[in-house]
Structures are given as C-alpha cells and as structure tokens.
Amino acid sequence: MIEGLQEMLKRDFNITFKDVDLLDAAFTHASYVNETPERKKKLKYYERIEFLGDAVMQLCVSEYIYEHYPEMPEGKMSRLRAAMVRADSFSKFAIECHFNEYIRLGKGEEKGNARQRPSLLCDIFESFIGALYLDQGKDEVVRFISKVIFPKLELGWFDHMMDNKTELQEVLQQNGECKIKYNEVNVTGPDNERVYTMNVVVNNEVMGEGTGRTKKAAEQMAAYQALKKLRK
Amino acid sequence: MIEGLQEMLKRDFNITFKDVDLLDAAFTHASYVNETPERKKKLKYYERIEFLGDAVMQLCVSEYIYEHYPEMPEGKMSRLRAAMVRADSFSKFAIECHFNEYIRLGKGEEKGNARQRPSLLCDIFESFIGALYLDQGKDEVVRFISKVIFPKLELGWFDHMMDNKTELQEVLQQNGECKIKYNEVNVTGPDNERVYTMNVVVNNEVMGEGTGRTKKAAEQMAAYQALKKLRK
C-alpha cells in the first residue's frame, strides 16, 4: 500500500477507493516492479490503466465542452479539447494534486529525476483517472475534474494553446525544414459579410483548406485540417 | 424527419430514439442546412455531435480492449485501438449499417458523390454514436458496437493494420521523402532470453526507441514511440 495516498485523496478530494491495489497500480512505474522480482508476478504498474484513463479524460472533457458551449463550432471544440488534454496541462494538474509525491519508482529512475518529468506526471494523472473510473464510474471522474480542470477553462488557461498555425509549424518542423504557405482560394459574400477560403500548402502540396469570416480565421481552419490529416 | 431512418434502426438494431431531432441532426450535413435558409436557424447538422461521438467510441473501444485482453501490454493496446477507430474502418461500418442511405446532403455534395466518400461516412458513423450516447447513454452504445464492431475484432479484421513501421513510413512520407533507419542500441540477457533495444532514426534524428524479445518487436516499439511523438 502506498503510504499516505489514500489519506491525501480522502482529505483533499473526498475520494475513497474500494480497490486499493488498483489505486496503488495507478501510481506504480514499471521500474519499481522490475526491482522487486519476488513480487513481480503480482504487482501491477500503471501503463494499462493510463491507456484507459486517456480515453476517459477525452470523453469527460468532450462532454463538458459539448454541453457548456452549445454554439461553439466543431473546429474550435477540437482545438479546445486538444489544449485541455495536452501532456503539459496534465503534468501541471498532477503536481497541483501532489500526485508526484506518491509515485513508486525504481531507484535508477528516481536518481534520473523521473518524478519531475512532465511525461511521467502526465501518465500518472491519466492512470489515476483510469483507476477512479474503474473503481467508481464516470460521474465520480467528472466530479474530480470539475474541481481540478474545468474552473481553469473558465479562467482562460487554455486559450493561448489554441493556435493551429503554430502547432502545424511545430509538427512539420519535427521532420526537418519545410515551406508552409497560406493562399487565398476564394472570397464570397457582400462587403460586410465576406467569407474567405484559404488553403495551406506544404512543400507545394495542399494539406488543408478552411473558410472563415476573416483571412486569419480561415487560415486557422486550414491549419486545423492539415493537422487532422497528419494525425490520421 | 428523415424518412425510414427510425424504422431501420428499430428493425435492424432494436433502437428507438427519444429525441428524433437529435437523430436527424446526426445524419444531416452542413450543405443540406445551407440550402434551406428559412429553416437555417433551427436545423442542426452533425459536426458537433460527431465531435462527441469520436470520444465516446474511443472510450468504449478502450474499455473493451482493457477488459478482454488483460495481459496485453499498453503499446499493443494503443495500436489495436488506433486500428479499430480508423476512418476507413468506420466508413465500412457505416455502409454495413446502411447509414449512407439516410444522410441528408446539399445538392452540390450529392452530385459530387459525397455519399460514397469515406471521410463523410466515418463522420456519420461517429455522429450516430454521439447521438445514441446523448439519447440513451453509454450502455446502449456498447450494445450497438458489440453487434457491429467487436465481433470483427475476434475475427482478426484489424490485425493487418497494426504495423507501426508501415504507419510511421506513411505518416513521414506525407511530408516528402525522408530517410528512415533502424539501429541496434543494445542487447542484454542470456542466449535464450535476449532483450533487444532498437531505435529509429529519421533524417539523422533519433525519433524513438523500443525494446523487445526480437529485433522486429523492438523496431515496432521504436516506430510506435516515434508515432506517439509526432502526434503530441
């Protein structure tokens, strides 16, 4: 049993796990299991639970956005969701919840400062969500993230992450230099109701097209389509 | 009301929607709404519902994999989920369910053969799932996909899509030619228990590293890590 973890969850979030082994597994890194060979077959680590937690978070966040922003178009909903479920967002939430203090790590990883590593913190946040879902169901997960994440949405925490053009550039440049260009494809409507269609061309190939009331909005949509294509 | 849709759902899947407007919206393309300006403010189209349906599918498929393959490592679970929720899988399911016959399209899109377009069919499949979730909850969605999708998993439908090396190559080559190379990083363990560590190098940059009992398995894991990095 991980010392203090249950007490902290009870005190800070009023959460009491039925299956304590599941909770422990959610906070246990493979490196810890690898160092306790005699218990190896019994001890579980977080990776599979994190896989489930990732999908639970996607749904809870999607449902929240769907319900609370009834007029928001799909493109913007997707950008907002992507901003909220980013690894760097989750790693901040993990620290805020003090989850980092309870992770079980192998000695080598501990020395390598894994406890501060954003990707591990993100994993632990997701695996906690997965365990909470398995132990108590979706409503309890929603209650937890209504405390930890949703208030930050209203405070505008995620607004600056919703720039698709920047994101597209970052993704493409991971594979080396490339030429990204936005072109006007079409303009329709009267003066006060212009609709612009822009496309984004990467190394002479059209990667996405979008429409909007301003050129900038249309470019953002085009970049969003290109990102969607890259992720397919 | 979309003619015949409710009857088909009742007959083929024993599903009766409470909110028929929601069901209609799930099968309505924006091009149809745009051609009926006088009803424009009232009619809804599928995009927002599809956004939610996408997340519902992710969770239902994840939960199924988590429960039915208790020994499957996380990397393989992720590859299997990705294969199951691919656009080309969903578009096949949409046709199998005859959803294509009930989509409401604008005249231009209809002439442009949008009704056969895999990306639209995938969207409609997801939006139906979103509407079903909103109208009847997750258990009913699970019942539906237990009929339509999960039996195909047992039949091995998705096995051929789980090749990460091929997928990595496809993703990278969308952005033009590049050099992909797999290298041996480390070999440990006795003869009969070798563990290989391989990395994947793209244009001289290490993009991922993986371990496995064979070189091929380690390469697949390295390719999987690279894909994960590209999608971040």
CSV table of C-alpha atoms in Angstrom, one decimal:
chain,number,residue,atom,x,y,z
A,1,MET,CA,0.0,0.0,0.0
A,2,ILE,CA,1.4,3.4,-0.9
A,3,GLU,CA,1.7,5.4,2.3
A,4,GLY,CA,-0.4,8.5,2.7
A,5,LEU,CA,-2.0,8.3,-0.7
A,6,GLN,CA,-5.4,7.2,0.4
A,7,GLU,CA,-5.4,9.7,3.3
A,8,MET,CA,-4.5,12.5,0.9
A,9,LEU,CA,-7.3,11.6,-1.6
A,10,LYS,CA,-9.8,11.4,1.2
A,11,ARG,CA,-8.7,14.7,2.7
A,12,ASP,CA,-8.2,16.8,-0.5
A,13,PHE,CA,-10.8,15.3,-2.8
A,14,ASN,CA,-13.2,13.2,-0.6
A,15,ILE,CA,-12.3,10.1,-2.6
A,16,THR,CA,-12.1,6.6,-1.0
A,17,PHE,CA,-11.0,3.8,-3.3
A,18,LYS,CA,-12.7,0.4,-2.9
A,19,ASP,CA,-9.9,-1.4,-4.7
A,20,VAL,CA,-6.7,-0.2,-3.1
A,21,ASP,CA,-4.5,-2.5,-5.2
A,22,LEU,CA,-5.9,-0.7,-8.3
A,23,LEU,CA,-5.1,2.7,-6.8
A,24,ASP,CA,-1.5,1.5,-6.0
A,25,ALA,CA,-1.0,0.2,-9.5
A,26,ALA,CA,-2.1,3.6,-10.9
A,27,PHE,CA,0.9,5.2,-9.1
A,28,THR,CA,3.4,2.4,-9.8
A,29,HIS,CA,6.0,2.8,-12.5
A,30,ALA,CA,7.3,-0.3,-14.3
A,31,SER,CA,10.9,0.4,-13.0
A,32,TYR,CA,9.6,-0.2,-9.4
A,33,VAL,CA,8.1,-3.5,-10.4
A,34,ASN,CA,11.3,-4.6,-12.2
A,35,GLU,CA,13.3,-4.1,-9.0
A,36,THR,CA,11.1,-6.3,-6.8
A,37,PRO,CA,11.4,-9.6,-8.7
A,38,GLU,CA,9.9,-11.8,-6.0
A,39,ARG,CA,6.6,-9.9,-6.2
A,40,LYS,CA,6.9,-9.3,-9.9
A,41,LYS,CA,4.1,-11.5,-11.0
A,42,LYS,CA,1.6,-9.9,-8.5
A,43,LEU,CA,2.4,-6.2,-8.7
A,44,LYS,CA,0.8,-4.2,-11.5
A,45,TYR,CA,2.1,-0.9,-12.9
A,46,TYR,CA,0.2,2.0,-14.4
A,47,GLU,CA,0.5,1.7,-18.2
A,48,ARG,CA,-2.6,-0.2,-19.0
A,49,ILE,CA,-4.7,1.9,-16.6
A,50,GLU,CA,-3.3,5.0,-18.2
A,51,PHE,CA,-4.4,3.7,-21.6
A,52,LEU,CA,-8.0,3.6,-20.3
A,53,GLY,CA,-7.7,6.9,-18.4
A,54,ASP,CA,-6.6,8.7,-21.5
A,55,ALA,CA,-9.9,7.8,-23.2
A,56,VAL,CA,-12.0,8.6,-20.1
A,57,MET,CA,-10.5,12.1,-20.0
A,58,GLN,CA,-11.2,12.6,-23.7
A,59,LEU,CA,-14.8,11.8,-23.2
A,60,CYS,CA,-15.3,13.8,-20.0
A,61,VAL,CA,-13.7,16.9,-21.5
A,62,SER,CA,-15.6,16.5,-24.8
A,63,GLU,CA,-18.9,16.2,-23.0
A,64,TYR,CA,-18.2,19.2,-20.9
A,65,ILE,CA,-17.3,21.3,-24.0
A,66,TYR,CA,-20.3,20.0,-25.9
A,67,GLU,CA,-22.7,20.9,-23.0
A,68,HIS,CA,-21.2,24.2,-21.9
A,69,TYR,CA,-20.5,25.7,-25.3
A,70,PRO,CA,-23.7,24.9,-27.4
A,71,GLU,CA,-22.8,27.5,-30.1
A,72,MET,CA,-19.1,26.6,-30.5
A,73,PRO,CA,-18.3,25.1,-34.0
A,74,GLU,CA,-16.7,21.7,-34.1
A,75,GLY,CA,-13.2,23.0,-35.2
A,76,LYS,CA,-12.9,25.2,-32.2
A,77,MET,CA,-14.2,22.4,-29.9
A,78,SER,CA,-11.5,20.2,-31.2
A,79,ARG,CA,-8.8,22.8,-30.7
A,80,LEU,CA,-10.0,23.4,-27.1
A,81,ARG,CA,-10.1,19.7,-26.3
A,82,ALA,CA,-6.6,19.3,-27.7
A,83,ALA,CA,-5.4,22.2,-25.5
A,84,MET,CA,-7.0,20.7,-22.4
A,85,VAL,CA,-5.8,17.2,-22.7
A,86,ARG,CA,-2.2,18.1,-23.6
A,87,ALA,CA,0.7,16.4,-21.7
A,88,ASP,CA,1.9,19.7,-20.3
A,89,SER,CA,-1.6,20.6,-19.0
A,90,PHE,CA,-1.9,17.2,-17.3
A,91,SER,CA,1.6,17.3,-15.7
A,92,LYS,CA,0.7,20.6,-14.1
A,93,PHE,CA,-2.5,19.2,-12.7
A,94,ALA,CA,-0.6,16.2,-11.4
A,95,ILE,CA,1.7,18.5,-9.4
A,96,GLU,CA,-1.2,20.6,-8.2
A,97,CYS,CA,-2.8,17.4,-6.8
A,98,HIS,CA,0.5,16.4,-5.2
A,99,PHE,CA,0.4,13.1,-7.2
A,100,ASN,CA,4.2,13.4,-7.8
A,101,GLU,CA,4.9,12.7,-4.1
A,102,TYR,CA,3.2,9.3,-4.3
A,103,ILE,CA,4.7,7.7,-7.4
A,104,ARG,CA,6.5,4.4,-6.9
A,105,LEU,CA,9.7,4.5,-9.0
A,106,GLY,CA,12.7,2.2,-9.4
A,107,LYS,CA,16.0,3.5,-7.9
A,108,GLY,CA,17.5,4.3,-11.3
A,109,GLU,CA,14.5,6.4,-12.4
A,110,GLU,CA,14.4,8.1,-9.0
A,111,LYS,CA,18.0,9.2,-9.5
A,112,GLY,CA,17.3,10.3,-13.0
A,113,ASN,CA,14.7,12.7,-11.6
A,114,ALA,CA,11.8,10.9,-13.3
A,115,ARG,CA,9.5,12.2,-10.6
A,116,GLN,CA,9.8,15.7,-12.1
A,117,ARG,CA,9.5,14.5,-15.7
A,118,PRO,CA,6.3,16.0,-17.4
A,119,SER,CA,5.6,12.9,-19.5
A,120,LEU,CA,5.6,10.7,-16.4
A,121,LEU,CA,3.5,13.2,-14.4
A,122,CYS,CA,1.0,13.3,-17.4
A,123,ASP,CA,0.9,9.4,-17.4
A,124,ILE,CA,0.2,9.3,-13.7
A,125,PHE,CA,-2.6,11.9,-13.9
A,126,GLU,CA,-4.2,9.8,-16.7
A,127,SER,CA,-3.7,6.5,-14.8
A,128,PHE,CA,-5.3,8.0,-11.7
A,129,ILE,CA,-8.3,9.0,-13.8
A,130,GLY,CA,-8.5,5.4,-15.3
A,131,ALA,CA,-8.4,3.9,-11.8
A,132,LEU,CA,-11.0,6.3,-10.5
A,133,TYR,CA,-13.2,5.4,-13.5
A,134,LEU,CA,-12.8,1.6,-12.9
A,135,ASP,CA,-13.4,1.9,-9.2
A,136,GLN,CA,-16.2,4.5,-9.0
A,137,GLY,CA,-17.5,5.2,-12.5
A,138,LYS,CA,-17.6,8.2,-14.8
A,139,ASP,CA,-19.7,10.5,-12.5
A,140,GLU,CA,-17.0,10.5,-9.9
A,141,VAL,CA,-14.4,11.3,-12.5
A,142,VAL,CA,-16.5,14.2,-13.6
A,143,ARG,CA,-16.8,15.4,-10.0
A,144,PHE,CA,-13.0,15.2,-9.7
A,145,ILE,CA,-12.1,17.1,-12.9
A,146,SER,CA,-14.9,19.7,-12.2
A,147,LYS,CA,-12.7,20.6,-9.2
A,148,VAL,CA,-9.3,20.3,-10.8
A,149,ILE,CA,-9.6,21.2,-14.5
A,150,PHE,CA,-12.9,22.8,-15.5
A,151,PRO,CA,-12.5,26.0,-13.4
A,152,LYS,CA,-9.3,26.7,-15.3
A,153,LEU,CA,-11.2,26.6,-18.6
A,154,GLU,CA,-13.4,29.5,-17.4
A,155,LEU,CA,-10.3,31.3,-16.3
A,156,GLY,CA,-8.8,31.1,-19.9
A,157,TRP,CA,-5.9,28.8,-19.1
A,158,PHE,CA,-6.1,27.1,-22.4
A,159,ASP,CA,-6.8,30.0,-24.8
A,160,HIS,CA,-3.1,30.6,-25.7
A,161,MET,CA,-2.7,26.9,-26.8
A,162,MET,CA,-5.4,27.0,-29.4
A,163,ASP,CA,-3.2,28.4,-32.3
A,164,ASN,CA,-3.3,25.8,-35.1
A,165,LYS,CA,-0.9,27.6,-37.3
A,166,THR,CA,1.8,27.5,-34.7
A,167,GLU,CA,1.0,23.9,-33.9
A,168,LEU,CA,1.2,22.8,-37.6
A,169,GLN,CA,4.5,24.5,-38.0
A,170,GLU,CA,5.9,22.8,-34.9
A,171,VAL,CA,4.7,19.3,-36.0
A,172,LEU,CA,6.0,19.7,-39.5
A,173,GLN,CA,9.4,21.0,-38.4
A,174,GLN,CA,10.0,17.9,-36.3
A,175,ASN,CA,10.7,16.3,-39.6
A,176,GLY,CA,13.1,18.9,-40.7
A,177,GLU,CA,12.7,22.3,-42.5
A,178,CYS,CA,9.8,22.7,-44.8
A,179,LYS,CA,8.0,25.5,-46.7
A,180,ILE,CA,4.5,26.4,-45.3
A,181,LYS,CA,2.4,28.9,-47.3
A,182,TYR,CA,-1.2,30.1,-46.9
A,183,ASN,CA,-3.1,31.2,-50.1
A,184,GLU,CA,-6.4,32.8,-50.7
A,185,VAL,CA,-8.6,30.4,-52.7
A,186,ASN,CA,-11.9,32.2,-52.8
A,187,VAL,CA,-13.8,35.3,-51.4
A,188,THR,CA,-17.6,35.4,-51.4
A,189,GLY,CA,-20.4,37.5,-49.9
A,190,PRO,CA,-21.1,41.2,-49.8
A,191,ASP,CA,-18.6,43.7,-48.2
A,192,ASN,CA,-20.0,43.4,-44.7
A,193,GLU,CA,-20.3,39.6,-44.8
A,194,ARG,CA,-17.2,38.4,-46.6
A,195,VAL,CA,-16.4,34.7,-46.4
A,196,TYR,CA,-12.8,33.8,-47.1
A,197,THR,CA,-11.4,30.4,-48.2
A,198,MET,CA,-7.7,29.9,-47.6
A,199,ASN,CA,-5.5,26.8,-48.1
A,200,VAL,CA,-2.2,25.8,-46.6
A,201,VAL,CA,0.5,24.4,-48.9
A,202,VAL,CA,3.4,22.5,-47.5
A,203,ASN,CA,6.3,21.8,-49.9
A,204,ASN,CA,4.0,22.5,-52.9
A,205,GLU,CA,1.3,20.1,-51.7
A,206,VAL,CA,-2.2,21.4,-50.5
A,207,MET,CA,-2.5,20.0,-47.0
A,208,GLY,CA,-5.8,21.7,-45.8
A,209,GLU,CA,-8.4,24.2,-46.7
A,210,GLY,CA,-10.7,26.3,-44.4
A,211,THR,CA,-13.3,29.0,-44.6
A,212,GLY,CA,-13.9,31.9,-42.2
A,213,ARG,CA,-15.1,35.4,-41.7
A,214,THR,CA,-11.6,36.7,-41.7
A,215,LYS,CA,-8.5,35.5,-43.5
A,216,LYS,CA,-6.9,34.7,-40.2
A,217,ALA,CA,-9.8,32.5,-39.1
A,218,ALA,CA,-9.8,30.7,-42.5
A,219,GLU,CA,-6.0,30.1,-42.1
A,220,GLN,CA,-6.6,28.7,-38.7
A,221,MET,CA,-9.2,26.3,-40.1
A,222,ALA,CA,-6.9,25.3,-42.9
A,223,ALA,CA,-4.1,24.6,-40.5
A,224,TYR,CA,-6.5,22.6,-38.3
A,225,GLN,CA,-7.5,20.4,-41.4
A,226,ALA,CA,-3.8,19.8,-42.1
A,227,LEU,CA,-3.2,18.7,-38.5
A,228,LYS,CA,-6.1,16.4,-38.7
A,229,LYS,CA,-4.8,14.9,-41.9
A,230,LEU,CA,-1.3,14.4,-40.4
A,231,ARG,CA,-2.8,12.6,-37.4
A,232,LYS,CA,-5.0,10.2,-39.4
B,1,MET,CA,-37.8,13.8,-40.0
B,2,ILE,CA,-35.6,11.5,-42.2
B,3,GLU,CA,-37.8,9.0,-43.9
B,4,GLY,CA,-37.2,5.4,-43.0
B,5,LEU,CA,-34.3,6.0,-40.6
B,6,GLN,CA,-36.2,5.3,-37.4
B,7,GLU,CA,-37.8,2.2,-38.9
B,8,MET,CA,-34.4,0.9,-40.0
B,9,LEU,CA,-32.9,1.4,-36.6
B,10,LYS,CA,-35.8,-0.3,-34.9
B,11,ARG,CA,-35.8,-3.2,-37.3
B,12,ASP,CA,-32.0,-3.8,-37.6
B,13,PHE,CA,-30.8,-2.8,-34.1
B,14,ASN,CA,-33.8,-2.6,-31.9
B,15,ILE,CA,-33.0,1.1,-31.2
B,16,THR,CA,-35.8,3.7,-30.7
B,17,PHE,CA,-34.7,7.3,-30.3
B,18,LYS,CA,-36.5,9.6,-27.8
B,19,ASP,CA,-35.1,12.8,-29.4
B,20,VAL,CA,-35.8,12.4,-33.1
B,21,ASP,CA,-34.4,15.9,-33.9
B,22,LEU,CA,-31.1,14.8,-32.5
B,23,LEU,CA,-31.1,11.7,-34.6
B,24,ASP,CA,-31.9,13.7,-37.7
B,25,ALA,CA,-29.1,16.2,-36.9
B,26,ALA,CA,-26.7,13.3,-36.7
B,27,PHE,CA,-27.5,12.4,-40.3
B,28,THR,CA,-27.6,16.0,-41.6
B,29,HIS,CA,-24.6,17.5,-43.5
B,30,ALA,CA,-24.0,21.3,-43.3
B,31,SER,CA,-24.5,21.5,-47.1
B,32,TYR,CA,-28.1,20.5,-46.6
B,33,VAL,CA,-28.7,23.1,-43.9
B,34,ASN,CA,-27.1,25.8,-46.0
B,35,GLU,CA,-29.6,25.1,-48.8
B,36,THR,CA,-32.7,25.6,-46.6
B,37,PRO,CA,-32.1,29.2,-45.4
B,38,GLU,CA,-35.5,29.7,-44.0
B,39,ARG,CA,-35.0,26.8,-41.5
B,40,LYS,CA,-31.3,27.5,-41.1
B,41,LYS,CA,-31.6,28.7,-37.5
B,42,LYS,CA,-33.5,25.7,-36.4
B,43,LEU,CA,-31.8,22.8,-38.3
B,44,LYS,CA,-28.7,21.3,-36.8
B,45,TYR,CA,-26.0,19.4,-38.6
B,46,TYR,CA,-23.8,16.6,-37.4
B,47,GLU,CA,-20.4,18.1,-36.8
B,48,ARG,CA,-20.7,18.9,-33.0
B,49,ILE,CA,-22.4,15.5,-32.4
B,50,GLU,CA,-19.6,13.8,-34.3
B,51,PHE,CA,-17.0,15.5,-32.0
B,52,LEU,CA,-18.7,13.9,-29.0
B,53,GLY,CA,-19.2,10.5,-30.8
B,54,ASP,CA,-15.5,10.3,-31.6
B,55,ALA,CA,-14.7,10.5,-27.8
B,56,VAL,CA,-17.5,8.0,-26.9
B,57,MET,CA,-16.0,5.5,-29.4
B,58,GLN,CA,-12.5,5.9,-28.1
B,59,LEU,CA,-13.7,5.1,-24.6
B,60,CYS,CA,-15.9,2.2,-25.5
B,61,VAL,CA,-13.2,0.6,-27.6
B,62,SER,CA,-10.6,1.2,-25.0
B,63,GLU,CA,-12.7,-0.3,-22.2
B,64,TYR,CA,-13.4,-3.4,-24.3
B,65,ILE,CA,-9.7,-3.9,-25.1
B,66,TYR,CA,-8.8,-3.3,-21.4
B,67,GLU,CA,-11.3,-5.8,-20.2
B,68,HIS,CA,-10.9,-8.5,-22.8
B,69,TYR,CA,-7.1,-8.5,-23.1
B,70,PRO,CA,-5.9,-8.4,-19.5
B,71,GLU,CA,-2.4,-9.4,-20.5
B,72,MET,CA,-1.9,-7.2,-23.5
B,73,PRO,CA,0.8,-4.5,-23.0
B,74,GLU,CA,-0.1,-0.9,-23.4
B,75,GLY,CA,1.8,-0.4,-26.7
B,76,LYS,CA,-0.2,-3.1,-28.3
B,77,MET,CA,-3.5,-1.9,-26.8
B,78,SER,CA,-2.8,1.5,-28.3
B,79,ARG,CA,-2.1,0.1,-31.8
B,80,LEU,CA,-5.2,-2.1,-31.6
B,81,ARG,CA,-7.4,0.9,-30.6
B,82,ALA,CA,-5.9,3.0,-33.4
B,83,ALA,CA,-6.7,0.3,-35.9
B,84,MET,CA,-10.3,0.0,-34.7
B,85,VAL,CA,-11.1,3.7,-34.7
B,86,ARG,CA,-9.5,4.4,-38.1
B,87,ALA,CA,-11.6,6.4,-40.6
B,88,ASP,CA,-11.6,3.5,-43.1
B,89,SER,CA,-12.8,1.1,-40.5
B,90,PHE,CA,-15.7,3.4,-39.5
B,91,SER,CA,-16.7,4.1,-43.1
B,92,LYS,CA,-17.0,0.3,-43.7
B,93,PHE,CA,-19.2,0.0,-40.6
B,94,ALA,CA,-21.4,2.9,-41.8
B,95,ILE,CA,-22.1,1.2,-45.1
B,96,GLU,CA,-22.7,-2.1,-43.4
B,97,CYS,CA,-25.3,-0.4,-41.3
B,98,HIS,CA,-26.8,1.3,-44.4
B,99,PHE,CA,-26.2,4.7,-42.8
B,100,ASN,CA,-25.1,6.1,-46.2
B,101,GLU,CA,-28.7,5.8,-47.5
B,102,TYR,CA,-30.1,8.2,-44.9
B,103,ILE,CA,-27.6,11.1,-45.0
B,104,ARG,CA,-29.2,14.5,-45.8
B,105,LEU,CA,-26.9,16.3,-48.2
B,106,GLY,CA,-27.0,19.5,-50.2
B,107,LYS,CA,-27.5,19.2,-54.0
B,108,GLY,CA,-23.9,20.1,-54.8
B,109,GLU,CA,-22.5,17.5,-52.4
B,110,GLU,CA,-24.9,14.9,-53.7
B,111,LYS,CA,-23.7,15.4,-57.3
B,112,GLY,CA,-20.1,15.3,-56.0
B,113,ASN,CA,-20.7,11.8,-54.7
B,114,ALA,CA,-20.2,12.8,-51.1
B,115,ARG,CA,-22.5,9.9,-50.1
B,116,GLN,CA,-19.7,7.5,-51.1
B,117,ARG,CA,-16.9,9.5,-49.6
B,118,PRO,CA,-15.1,7.5,-46.8
B,119,SER,CA,-14.4,10.6,-44.6
B,120,LEU,CA,-18.1,11.6,-44.7
B,121,LEU,CA,-19.2,8.0,-43.9
B,122,CYS,CA,-16.8,7.9,-41.0
B,123,ASP,CA,-18.2,11.2,-39.7
B,124,ILE,CA,-21.7,9.9,-39.9
B,125,PHE,CA,-20.8,6.8,-38.0
B,126,GLU,CA,-19.3,8.8,-35.2
B,127,SER,CA,-22.2,11.3,-35.1
B,128,PHE,CA,-24.7,8.4,-34.9
B,129,ILE,CA,-22.6,7.1,-31.9
B,130,GLY,CA,-22.7,10.6,-30.3
B,131,ALA,CA,-26.4,10.9,-30.7
B,132,LEU,CA,-27.0,7.4,-29.4
B,133,TYR,CA,-24.9,8.3,-26.3
B,134,LEU,CA,-26.8,11.5,-25.7
B,135,ASP,CA,-30.2,9.9,-26.2
B,136,GLN,CA,-29.7,6.6,-24.4
B,137,GLY,CA,-26.3,6.5,-22.6
B,138,LYS,CA,-23.1,4.5,-22.8
B,139,ASP,CA,-24.5,1.1,-22.2
B,140,GLU,CA,-26.7,1.3,-25.3
B,141,VAL,CA,-23.7,2.4,-27.3
B,142,VAL,CA,-21.8,-0.6,-26.1
B,143,ARG,CA,-24.7,-2.9,-27.0
B,144,PHE,CA,-24.7,-1.4,-30.6
B,145,ILE,CA,-20.9,-1.7,-31.2
B,146,SER,CA,-20.9,-5.2,-29.6
B,147,LYS,CA,-23.0,-6.1,-32.6
B,148,VAL,CA,-21.3,-4.1,-35.3
B,149,ILE,CA,-17.6,-3.9,-34.3
B,150,PHE,CA,-16.4,-6.2,-31.6
B,151,PRO,CA,-17.1,-9.5,-33.4
B,152,LYS,CA,-14.8,-8.3,-36.2
B,153,LEU,CA,-12.0,-7.9,-33.6
B,154,GLU,CA,-12.3,-11.6,-32.7
B,155,LEU,CA,-12.2,-12.4,-36.5
B,156,GLY,CA,-8.8,-10.6,-36.9
B,157,TRP,CA,-10.1,-7.7,-39.0
B,158,PHE,CA,-7.7,-5.2,-37.5
B,159,ASP,CA,-4.6,-7.3,-37.3
B,160,HIS,CA,-3.1,-6.2,-40.6
B,161,MET,CA,-3.4,-2.5,-39.6
B,162,MET,CA,-1.2,-2.9,-36.5
B,163,ASP,CA,2.1,-2.5,-38.3
B,164,ASN,CA,3.7,0.6,-36.7
B,165,LYS,CA,6.7,0.6,-39.1
B,166,THR,CA,4.5,0.9,-42.1
B,167,GLU,CA,2.4,3.5,-40.5
B,168,LEU,CA,5.4,5.6,-39.5
B,169,GLN,CA,6.7,5.5,-43.0
B,170,GLU,CA,3.3,6.6,-44.4
B,171,VAL,CA,3.0,9.5,-41.9
B,172,LEU,CA,6.5,10.7,-42.6
B,173,GLN,CA,6.3,10.5,-46.3
B,174,GLN,CA,3.2,12.7,-46.4
B,175,ASN,CA,5.7,15.5,-45.9
B,176,GLY,CA,8.0,14.4,-48.7
B,177,GLU,CA,10.8,11.8,-48.9
B,178,CYS,CA,12.9,11.0,-45.9
B,179,LYS,CA,15.4,8.5,-44.7
B,180,ILE,CA,14.2,6.1,-42.0
B,181,LYS,CA,16.7,3.7,-40.4
B,182,TYR,CA,16.5,1.2,-37.5
B,183,ASN,CA,19.6,0.6,-35.5
B,184,GLU,CA,20.6,-1.8,-32.7
B,185,VAL,CA,21.2,0.2,-29.5
B,186,ASN,CA,21.7,-2.7,-27.0
B,187,VAL,CA,21.4,-6.4,-26.5
B,188,THR,CA,21.1,-7.9,-23.0
B,189,GLY,CA,20.3,-11.2,-21.3
B,190,PRO,CA,21.4,-14.8,-21.9
B,191,ASP,CA,21.1,-16.6,-25.2
B,192,ASN,CA,17.6,-17.9,-24.7
B,193,GLU,CA,16.4,-14.7,-23.1
B,194,ARG,CA,17.8,-11.9,-25.3
B,195,VAL,CA,16.3,-8.4,-25.0
B,196,TYR,CA,17.0,-6.1,-27.9
B,197,THR,CA,16.9,-2.3,-27.9
B,198,MET,CA,16.4,-0.7,-31.3
B,199,ASN,CA,16.0,2.9,-32.3
B,200,VAL,CA,14.5,4.6,-35.3
B,201,VAL,CA,16.4,7.5,-36.9
B,202,VAL,CA,14.7,9.8,-39.3
B,203,ASN,CA,16.9,12.2,-41.3
B,204,ASN,CA,19.7,11.7,-38.7
B,205,GLU,CA,17.5,12.4,-35.7
B,206,VAL,CA,16.5,9.7,-33.2
B,207,MET,CA,12.7,9.7,-33.2
B,208,GLY,CA,12.0,6.7,-31.0
B,209,GLU,CA,13.5,3.7,-29.1
B,210,GLY,CA,12.0,0.4,-28.1
B,211,THR,CA,12.8,-2.9,-26.5
B,212,GLY,CA,11.6,-6.4,-27.3
B,213,ARG,CA,12.4,-10.1,-27.3
B,214,THR,CA,13.2,-9.9,-31.1
B,215,LYS,CA,14.7,-7.2,-33.2
B,216,LYS,CA,11.5,-6.9,-35.1
B,217,ALA,CA,9.4,-6.4,-31.9
B,218,ALA,CA,11.9,-3.8,-30.7
B,219,GLU,CA,11.7,-2.0,-34.0
B,220,GLN,CA,7.9,-2.0,-33.9
B,221,MET,CA,8.0,-0.4,-30.4
B,222,ALA,CA,10.6,2.2,-31.6
B,223,ALA,CA,8.3,3.1,-34.5
B,224,TYR,CA,5.3,3.3,-32.1
B,225,GLN,CA,7.3,5.8,-29.9
B,226,ALA,CA,8.1,7.9,-32.9
B,227,LEU,CA,4.4,8.0,-34.0
B,228,LYS,CA,3.4,9.0,-30.5
B,229,LYS,CA,6.0,11.8,-30.6
B,230,LEU,CA,4.7,13.0,-34.0
B,231,ARG,CA,1.1,13.1,-32.6
B,232,LYS,CA,1.9,15.0,-29.5
